[in-house]
PDB file of C-alpha atoms in Angstrom:
ATOM      1  CA  UNK A   1     -20.757  -5.923 -16.673  1.00 61.00           C
ATOM      2  CA  UNK A   2     -17.728  -7.173 -14.744  1.00 69.00           C
ATOM      3  CA  UNK A   3     -15.236  -4.455 -13.828  1.00 92.00           C
ATOM      4  CA  UNK A   4     -12.198  -6.678 -13.293  1.00 96.00           C
ATOM      5  CA  UNK A   5     -12.465 -10.023 -15.006  1.00 96.00           C
ATOM      6  CA  UNK A   6      -9.957 -12.826 -14.902  1.00 96.00           C
ATOM      7  CA  UNK A   7      -9.787 -16.179 -16.631  1.00 97.00           C
ATOM      8  CA  UNK A   8      -9.762 -19.008 -15.966  1.00 97.00           C
ATOM      9  CA  UNK A   9     -11.670 -19.073 -12.687  1.00 96.00           C
ATOM     10  CA  UNK A  10     -10.489 -22.606 -11.923  1.00 97.00           C
ATOM     11  CA  UNK A  11      -7.313 -24.279 -13.072  1.00 97.00           C
ATOM     12  CA  UNK A  12      -5.999 -27.701 -12.125  1.00 97.00           C
ATOM     13  CA  UNK A  13      -2.617 -28.596 -13.557  1.00 97.00           C
ATOM     14  CA  UNK A  14       0.326 -30.862 -12.962  1.00 97.00           C
ATOM     15  CA  UNK A  15       3.641 -29.918 -11.426  1.00 97.00           C
ATOM     16  CA  UNK A  16       6.119 -28.673 -13.940  1.00 97.00           C
ATOM     17  CA  UNK A  17       3.543 -27.258 -16.335  1.00 98.00           C
ATOM     18  CA  UNK A  18       3.399 -23.644 -17.499  1.00 98.00           C
ATOM     19  CA  UNK A  19       0.125 -21.769 -17.208  1.00 97.00           C
ATOM     20  CA  UNK A  20      -1.255 -18.275 -17.688  1.00 98.00           C
ATOM     21  CA  UNK A  21      -4.019 -16.300 -16.037  1.00 98.00           C
ATOM     22  CA  UNK A  22      -5.498 -13.400 -17.942  1.00 98.00           C
ATOM     23  CA  UNK A  23      -6.959 -10.231 -16.485  1.00 98.00           C
ATOM     24  CA  UNK A  24      -8.851  -7.359 -18.009  1.00 97.00           C
ATOM     25  CA  UNK A  25     -10.387  -4.268 -16.428  1.00 97.00           C
ATOM     26  CA  UNK A  26     -12.962  -2.063 -18.105  1.00 95.00           C
ATOM     27  CA  UNK A  27     -12.808   0.732 -15.547  1.00 94.00           C
ATOM     28  CA  UNK A  28     -10.275   2.850 -17.392  1.00 94.00           C
ATOM     29  CA  UNK A  29      -7.857   2.518 -14.476  1.00 93.00           C
ATOM     30  CA  UNK A  30      -4.140   3.201 -14.790  1.00 92.00           C
ATOM     31  CA  UNK A  31      -2.896   0.770 -12.142  1.00 93.00           C
ATOM     32  CA  UNK A  32      -3.266  -3.001 -12.014  1.00 95.00           C
ATOM     33  CA  UNK A  33      -2.150  -5.606  -9.500  1.00 95.00           C
ATOM     34  CA  UNK A  34      -1.747  -9.282  -8.863  1.00 96.00           C
ATOM     35  CA  UNK A  35      -2.374 -10.552  -5.338  1.00 96.00           C
ATOM     36  CA  UNK A  36      -1.984 -14.091  -4.031  1.00 96.00           C
ATOM     37  CA  UNK A  37      -4.280 -15.549  -1.364  1.00 96.00           C
ATOM     38  CA  UNK A  38      -2.986 -18.716   0.237  1.00 94.00           C
ATOM     39  CA  UNK A  39      -4.892 -21.554   1.874  1.00 91.00           C
ATOM     40  CA  UNK A  40      -5.044 -19.596   5.131  1.00 90.00           C
ATOM     41  CA  UNK A  41      -6.633 -16.685   3.249  1.00 91.00           C
ATOM     42  CA  UNK A  42      -3.557 -14.507   3.683  1.00 92.00           C
ATOM     43  CA  UNK A  43      -3.459 -11.870   0.931  1.00 95.00           C
ATOM     44  CA  UNK A  44      -0.129 -10.634  -0.374  1.00 93.00           C
ATOM     45  CA  UNK A  45       0.743  -8.387  -3.265  1.00 93.00           C
ATOM     46  CA  UNK A  46       2.865  -9.871  -5.997  1.00 94.00           C
ATOM     47  CA  UNK A  47       3.084  -7.206  -8.690  1.00 93.00           C
ATOM     48  CA  UNK A  48       1.766  -3.785  -9.551  1.00 92.00           C
ATOM     49  CA  UNK A  49       1.774  -2.041 -12.914  1.00 92.00           C
ATOM     50  CA  UNK A  50       1.033   1.582 -13.666  1.00 90.00           C
ATOM     51  CA  UNK A  51       0.339   2.436 -17.303  1.00 89.00           C
ATOM     52  CA  UNK A  52       2.037  -0.786 -18.380  1.00 86.00           C
ATOM     53  CA  UNK A  53       5.122  -0.042 -16.272  1.00 89.00           C
ATOM     54  CA  UNK A  54       6.134  -2.393 -13.454  1.00 90.00           C
ATOM     55  CA  UNK A  55       6.193  -0.463 -10.176  1.00 88.00           C
ATOM     56  CA  UNK A  56       5.966  -3.141  -7.475  1.00 85.00           C
ATOM     57  CA  UNK A  57       7.688  -6.490  -7.715  1.00 87.00           C
ATOM     58  CA  UNK A  58       7.591  -8.327  -4.425  1.00 87.00           C
ATOM     59  CA  UNK A  59       9.961 -11.172  -3.663  1.00 79.00           C
ATOM     60  CA  UNK A  60       8.231 -13.477  -6.066  1.00 86.00           C
ATOM     61  CA  UNK A  61      10.105 -16.348  -7.759  1.00 91.00           C
ATOM     62  CA  UNK A  62      11.085 -15.435 -11.279  1.00 91.00           C
ATOM     63  CA  UNK A  63       8.941 -18.329 -12.486  1.00 96.00           C
ATOM     64  CA  UNK A  64       6.155 -15.763 -12.201  1.00 96.00           C
ATOM     65  CA  UNK A  65       6.169 -13.237 -15.022  1.00 95.00           C
ATOM     66  CA  UNK A  66       3.521 -10.559 -15.402  1.00 95.00           C
ATOM     67  CA  UNK A  67       2.864  -8.963 -18.748  1.00 94.00           C
ATOM     68  CA  UNK A  68       0.860  -5.850 -19.453  1.00 94.00           C
ATOM     69  CA  UNK A  69       0.171  -5.431 -23.185  1.00 93.00           C
ATOM     70  CA  UNK A  70      -1.885  -2.310 -22.454  1.00 93.00           C
ATOM     71  CA  UNK A  71      -3.164  -0.604 -19.346  1.00 91.00           C
ATOM     72  CA  UNK A  72      -6.439  -2.537 -19.416  1.00 95.00           C
ATOM     73  CA  UNK A  73      -4.746  -5.937 -19.295  1.00 96.00           C
ATOM     74  CA  UNK A  74      -2.352  -7.595 -16.893  1.00 96.00           C
ATOM     75  CA  UNK A  75      -1.635 -11.261 -17.447  1.00 97.00           C
ATOM     76  CA  UNK A  76       0.287 -13.607 -15.180  1.00 97.00           C
ATOM     77  CA  UNK A  77       2.392 -16.400 -16.585  1.00 97.00           C
ATOM     78  CA  UNK A  78       3.766 -19.082 -14.303  1.00 97.00           C
ATOM     79  CA  UNK A  79       6.515 -21.450 -15.414  1.00 97.00           C
ATOM     80  CA  UNK A  80       7.397 -24.829 -13.934  1.00 97.00           C
ATOM     81  CA  UNK A  81       4.489 -24.903 -11.528  1.00 97.00           C
ATOM     82  CA  UNK A  82       5.127 -26.230  -8.028  1.00 97.00           C
ATOM     83  CA  UNK A  83       2.749 -27.613  -5.408  1.00 96.00           C
ATOM     84  CA  UNK A  84       3.270 -24.481  -3.306  1.00 94.00           C
ATOM     85  CA  UNK A  85       1.898 -22.324  -6.094  1.00 96.00           C
ATOM     86  CA  UNK A  86      -1.593 -23.626  -5.332  1.00 97.00           C
ATOM     87  CA  UNK A  87      -3.553 -20.572  -4.248  1.00 97.00           C
ATOM     88  CA  UNK A  88      -6.147 -18.088  -5.364  1.00 98.00           C
ATOM     89  CA  UNK A  89      -4.715 -15.352  -7.552  1.00 98.00           C
ATOM     90  CA  UNK A  90      -6.560 -12.049  -7.607  1.00 97.00           C
ATOM     91  CA  UNK A  91      -6.188  -9.421 -10.247  1.00 97.00           C
ATOM     92  CA  UNK A  92      -7.103  -5.899  -9.177  1.00 95.00           C
ATOM     93  CA  UNK A  93      -7.037  -2.337 -10.409  1.00 94.00           C
ATOM     94  CA  UNK A  94      -7.172   1.223  -9.120  1.00 92.00           C
ATOM     95  CA  UNK A  95      -7.561   4.504 -10.927  1.00 89.00           C
ATOM     96  CA  UNK A  96      -4.228   5.856  -9.791  1.00 80.00           C
ATOM     97  CA  UNK A  97      -1.234   4.606  -7.844  1.00 77.00           C
ATOM     98  CA  UNK A  98      -1.884   6.680  -4.727  1.00 74.00           C
ATOM     99  CA  UNK A  99      -4.541   4.901  -2.724  1.00 76.00           C
ATOM    100  CA  UNK A 100      -7.140   6.929  -0.867  1.00 74.00           C
ATOM    101  CA  UNK A 101     -10.844   6.884  -0.096  1.00 68.00           C
ATOM    102  CA  UNK A 102     -11.377   8.292  -3.567  1.00 70.00           C
ATOM    103  CA  UNK A 103      -9.060   5.816  -5.220  1.00 78.00           C
ATOM    104  CA  UNK A 104      -9.716   2.284  -4.111  1.00 85.00           C
ATOM    105  CA  UNK A 105      -8.608  -1.080  -5.337  1.00 90.00           C
ATOM    106  CA  UNK A 106     -11.184  -3.185  -7.157  1.00 92.00           C
ATOM    107  CA  UNK A 107     -10.557  -6.916  -7.085  1.00 95.00           C
ATOM    108  CA  UNK A 108     -11.570  -9.542  -9.583  1.00 96.00           C
ATOM    109  CA  UNK A 109     -13.254 -12.737  -8.430  1.00 95.00           C
ATOM    110  CA  UNK A 110     -10.050 -14.726  -8.345  1.00 97.00           C
ATOM    111  CA  UNK A 111      -8.491 -17.649 -10.183  1.00 98.00           C
ATOM    112  CA  UNK A 112      -8.257 -20.843  -8.169  1.00 97.00           C
ATOM    113  CA  UNK A 113      -5.034 -22.611  -9.113  1.00 97.00           C
ATOM    114  CA  UNK A 114      -4.452 -26.158  -7.933  1.00 97.00           C
ATOM    115  CA  UNK A 115      -1.160 -27.845  -8.727  1.00 97.00           C
ATOM    116  CA  UNK A 116      -1.177 -31.634  -8.400  1.00 97.00           C
TER     117      UNK A 116
ATOM    118  CA  UNK B   1       7.421 -10.063   9.318  1.00 53.00           C
ATOM    119  CA  UNK B   2       3.699  -9.564   9.835  1.00 61.00           C
ATOM    120  CA  UNK B   3       3.266  -5.803   9.769  1.00 88.00           C
ATOM    121  CA  UNK B   4      -0.488  -5.814  10.389  1.00 95.00           C
ATOM    122  CA  UNK B   5      -1.783  -8.108  13.112  1.00 96.00           C
ATOM    123  CA  UNK B   6      -5.498  -8.894  13.138  1.00 97.00           C
ATOM    124  CA  UNK B   7      -7.693 -10.540  15.752  1.00 97.00           C
ATOM    125  CA  UNK B   8      -9.754 -12.542  16.336  1.00 97.00           C
ATOM    126  CA  UNK B   9      -9.262 -15.166  13.661  1.00 96.00           C
ATOM    127  CA  UNK B  10     -12.958 -16.045  13.838  1.00 97.00           C
ATOM    128  CA  UNK B  11     -15.982 -14.492  15.458  1.00 97.00           C
ATOM    129  CA  UNK B  12     -19.549 -15.612  16.035  1.00 98.00           C
ATOM    130  CA  UNK B  13     -22.107 -12.927  16.835  1.00 98.00           C
ATOM    131  CA  UNK B  14     -25.832 -13.071  17.352  1.00 98.00           C
ATOM    132  CA  UNK B  15     -28.048 -11.147  14.983  1.00 98.00           C
ATOM    133  CA  UNK B  16     -28.385  -7.591  16.194  1.00 98.00           C
ATOM    134  CA  UNK B  17     -25.157  -7.725  18.165  1.00 98.00           C
ATOM    135  CA  UNK B  18     -21.945  -5.770  17.707  1.00 98.00           C
ATOM    136  CA  UNK B  19     -19.017  -7.344  15.873  1.00 98.00           C
ATOM    137  CA  UNK B  20     -15.591  -5.988  16.756  1.00 98.00           C
ATOM    138  CA  UNK B  21     -12.402  -6.790  14.866  1.00 98.00           C
ATOM    139  CA  UNK B  22      -9.060  -5.392  15.929  1.00 98.00           C
ATOM    140  CA  UNK B  23      -5.864  -4.630  14.072  1.00 98.00           C
ATOM    141  CA  UNK B  24      -2.456  -3.382  15.106  1.00 98.00           C
ATOM    142  CA  UNK B  25       0.324  -2.127  12.884  1.00 96.00           C
ATOM    143  CA  UNK B  26       4.035  -1.540  13.285  1.00 93.00           C
ATOM    144  CA  UNK B  27       5.035   0.735  10.433  1.00 91.00           C
ATOM    145  CA  UNK B  28       4.509   4.376  11.463  1.00 91.00           C
ATOM    146  CA  UNK B  29       4.725   5.407   7.811  1.00 90.00           C
ATOM    147  CA  UNK B  30       1.339   3.818   7.117  1.00 92.00           C
ATOM    148  CA  UNK B  31      -1.195   6.546   6.390  1.00 91.00           C
ATOM    149  CA  UNK B  32      -4.209   4.815   4.865  1.00 92.00           C
ATOM    150  CA  UNK B  33      -6.140   2.036   6.553  1.00 95.00           C
ATOM    151  CA  UNK B  34      -8.913   0.306   4.581  1.00 94.00           C
ATOM    152  CA  UNK B  35     -11.108  -2.590   5.598  1.00 96.00           C
ATOM    153  CA  UNK B  36     -12.144  -5.177   3.042  1.00 96.00           C
ATOM    154  CA  UNK B  37     -15.034  -7.621   3.077  1.00 97.00           C
ATOM    155  CA  UNK B  38     -14.746 -10.918   1.240  1.00 97.00           C
ATOM    156  CA  UNK B  39     -17.591 -13.358   0.595  1.00 97.00           C
ATOM    157  CA  UNK B  40     -16.840 -16.980  -0.342  1.00 94.00           C
ATOM    158  CA  UNK B  41     -15.851 -17.304  -3.976  1.00 92.00           C
ATOM    159  CA  UNK B  42     -15.486 -13.559  -4.447  1.00 94.00           C
ATOM    160  CA  UNK B  43     -12.704 -11.029  -4.370  1.00 95.00           C
ATOM    161  CA  UNK B  44     -12.256  -8.615  -1.466  1.00 96.00           C
ATOM    162  CA  UNK B  45     -14.318  -5.428  -1.689  1.00 95.00           C
ATOM    163  CA  UNK B  46     -13.598  -2.148   0.059  1.00 93.00           C
ATOM    164  CA  UNK B  47     -15.903  -1.604   3.004  1.00 95.00           C
ATOM    165  CA  UNK B  48     -14.623   1.527   4.720  1.00 94.00           C
ATOM    166  CA  UNK B  49     -11.290   3.293   5.120  1.00 94.00           C
ATOM    167  CA  UNK B  50      -9.671   5.849   7.407  1.00 94.00           C
ATOM    168  CA  UNK B  51      -6.651   8.137   7.525  1.00 92.00           C
ATOM    169  CA  UNK B  52      -4.743   8.649  10.795  1.00 90.00           C
ATOM    170  CA  UNK B  53      -5.763  12.296  11.109  1.00 91.00           C
ATOM    171  CA  UNK B  54      -9.219  11.252  12.367  1.00 92.00           C
ATOM    172  CA  UNK B  55     -10.064   8.988  15.285  1.00 95.00           C
ATOM    173  CA  UNK B  56     -13.326   7.606  13.965  1.00 96.00           C
ATOM    174  CA  UNK B  57     -15.179   7.161  10.712  1.00 96.00           C
ATOM    175  CA  UNK B  58     -18.709   5.892  10.389  1.00 96.00           C
ATOM    176  CA  UNK B  59     -20.563   4.660   7.313  1.00 95.00           C
ATOM    177  CA  UNK B  60     -23.958   3.205   8.055  1.00 97.00           C
ATOM    178  CA  UNK B  61     -23.564   0.296  10.476  1.00 97.00           C
ATOM    179  CA  UNK B  62     -19.784   0.184  10.014  1.00 98.00           C
ATOM    180  CA  UNK B  63     -17.396   2.269  12.122  1.00 97.00           C
ATOM    181  CA  UNK B  64     -13.614   2.404  12.195  1.00 97.00           C
ATOM    182  CA  UNK B  65     -11.985   3.536  15.430  1.00 96.00           C
ATOM    183  CA  UNK B  66      -8.374   4.633  15.106  1.00 96.00           C
ATOM    184  CA  UNK B  67      -5.791   5.085  17.866  1.00 96.00           C
ATOM    185  CA  UNK B  68      -2.643   6.549  16.353  1.00 94.00           C
ATOM    186  CA  UNK B  69      -0.561   6.528  19.544  1.00 94.00           C
ATOM    187  CA  UNK B  70      -1.308   2.855  20.147  1.00 96.00           C
ATOM    188  CA  UNK B  71      -0.985   2.028  16.438  1.00 96.00           C
ATOM    189  CA  UNK B  72      -4.292   0.223  16.557  1.00 97.00           C
ATOM    190  CA  UNK B  73      -7.545   0.403  14.650  1.00 97.00           C
ATOM    191  CA  UNK B  74     -10.740  -1.546  14.815  1.00 98.00           C
ATOM    192  CA  UNK B  75     -13.894  -2.242  12.847  1.00 98.00           C
ATOM    193  CA  UNK B  76     -17.240  -2.185  14.611  1.00 98.00           C
ATOM    194  CA  UNK B  77     -20.300  -3.621  12.902  1.00 98.00           C
ATOM    195  CA  UNK B  78     -23.427  -2.473  14.666  1.00 98.00           C
ATOM    196  CA  UNK B  79     -26.696  -4.418  14.480  1.00 98.00           C
ATOM    197  CA  UNK B  80     -24.886  -7.327  12.827  1.00 98.00           C
ATOM    198  CA  UNK B  81     -26.934  -9.214  10.248  1.00 98.00           C
ATOM    199  CA  UNK B  82     -26.576 -12.716   8.764  1.00 97.00           C
ATOM    200  CA  UNK B  83     -25.706 -11.039   5.459  1.00 97.00           C
ATOM    201  CA  UNK B  84     -22.605  -9.616   7.151  1.00 98.00           C
ATOM    202  CA  UNK B  85     -21.194 -13.132   7.468  1.00 98.00           C
ATOM    203  CA  UNK B  86     -17.936 -12.934   5.534  1.00 98.00           C
ATOM    204  CA  UNK B  87     -14.199 -12.659   6.013  1.00 97.00           C
ATOM    205  CA  UNK B  88     -12.971  -9.201   6.953  1.00 98.00           C
ATOM    206  CA  UNK B  89      -9.467  -7.947   6.306  1.00 97.00           C
ATOM    207  CA  UNK B  90      -7.828  -4.861   7.667  1.00 97.00           C
ATOM    208  CA  UNK B  91      -5.051  -3.384   5.593  1.00 95.00           C
ATOM    209  CA  UNK B  92      -2.562  -0.555   5.656  1.00 94.00           C
ATOM    210  CA  UNK B  93      -0.341   1.269   3.240  1.00 90.00           C
ATOM    211  CA  UNK B  94       2.053   4.169   2.927  1.00 87.00           C
ATOM    212  CA  UNK B  95       0.528   6.219   0.136  1.00 82.00           C
ATOM    213  CA  UNK B  96       3.768   8.075  -0.372  1.00 77.00           C
ATOM    214  CA  UNK B  97       5.905   4.998  -0.584  1.00 69.00           C
ATOM    215  CA  UNK B  98       4.626   2.683  -3.252  1.00 66.00           C
ATOM    216  CA  UNK B  99       1.025   2.097  -2.199  1.00 71.00           C
ATOM    217  CA  UNK B 100       1.609  -1.515  -1.390  1.00 83.00           C
ATOM    218  CA  UNK B 101      -1.360  -2.734   0.636  1.00 89.00           C
ATOM    219  CA  UNK B 102      -0.335  -4.901   3.569  1.00 92.00           C
ATOM    220  CA  UNK B 103      -3.228  -7.054   4.737  1.00 94.00           C
ATOM    221  CA  UNK B 104      -4.061  -8.487   8.113  1.00 96.00           C
ATOM    222  CA  UNK B 105      -4.659 -12.206   8.409  1.00 95.00           C
ATOM    223  CA  UNK B 106      -8.441 -11.945   8.173  1.00 96.00           C
ATOM    224  CA  UNK B 107     -11.383 -12.547  10.519  1.00 98.00           C
ATOM    225  CA  UNK B 108     -14.106 -14.965   9.597  1.00 97.00           C
ATOM    226  CA  UNK B 109     -17.371 -13.515  10.917  1.00 98.00           C
ATOM    227  CA  UNK B 110     -20.516 -15.550  11.303  1.00 98.00           C
ATOM    228  CA  UNK B 111     -23.710 -13.839  12.357  1.00 98.00           C
ATOM    229  CA  UNK B 112     -26.255 -16.270  13.726  1.00 97.00           C
ATOM    230  CA  UNK B 113     -30.008 -15.852  13.840  1.00 92.00           C
TER     231      UNK B 113
END
């Protein structure tokens, strides 16, 4: 039973298209995240939501719009896709905002986005 | 600005050997330092974490050493096994300031038989 699940796992699309990645967690966590891992495996936070409220919004182009319909779901919509958007996008969740040894981040398996 | 510097980029260790990965940070407000392990095709998973009020934390074969004055911390994997072959990321965050995890650049570890 997957704790943090995201779909699709693989996505190949053309430049200029709009696409969405969906994420669901069944852990009952309050906080969800989107991270981006580039081709060099560098991981960087994009957004964080706590109880459906946006709390972290890194310097991400406004073509990227997260939406949290409820605290178990955090979707990522990307408009006008560019070649540089090709990356692996990880959804994650934690029980609370404050990270500690008792409150860790659980990552999904990633969505591989390739823009051609 | 890379706030958490990690080295080496890649590491090859013989089975049974000790793997050592080093990280250095700049932000003195960081107060939680986790290490993540990532296998190909999977998301990162928490391995072990430490707070700066202790100098060492050990869980099984994995040990974090922490040097607050030098702003450095390292992961030691004792008796390295082929199953440990993965990419390891150090990370840091200020738990009182937004809990944004800043990751190191990753170390690809290969443990050979």
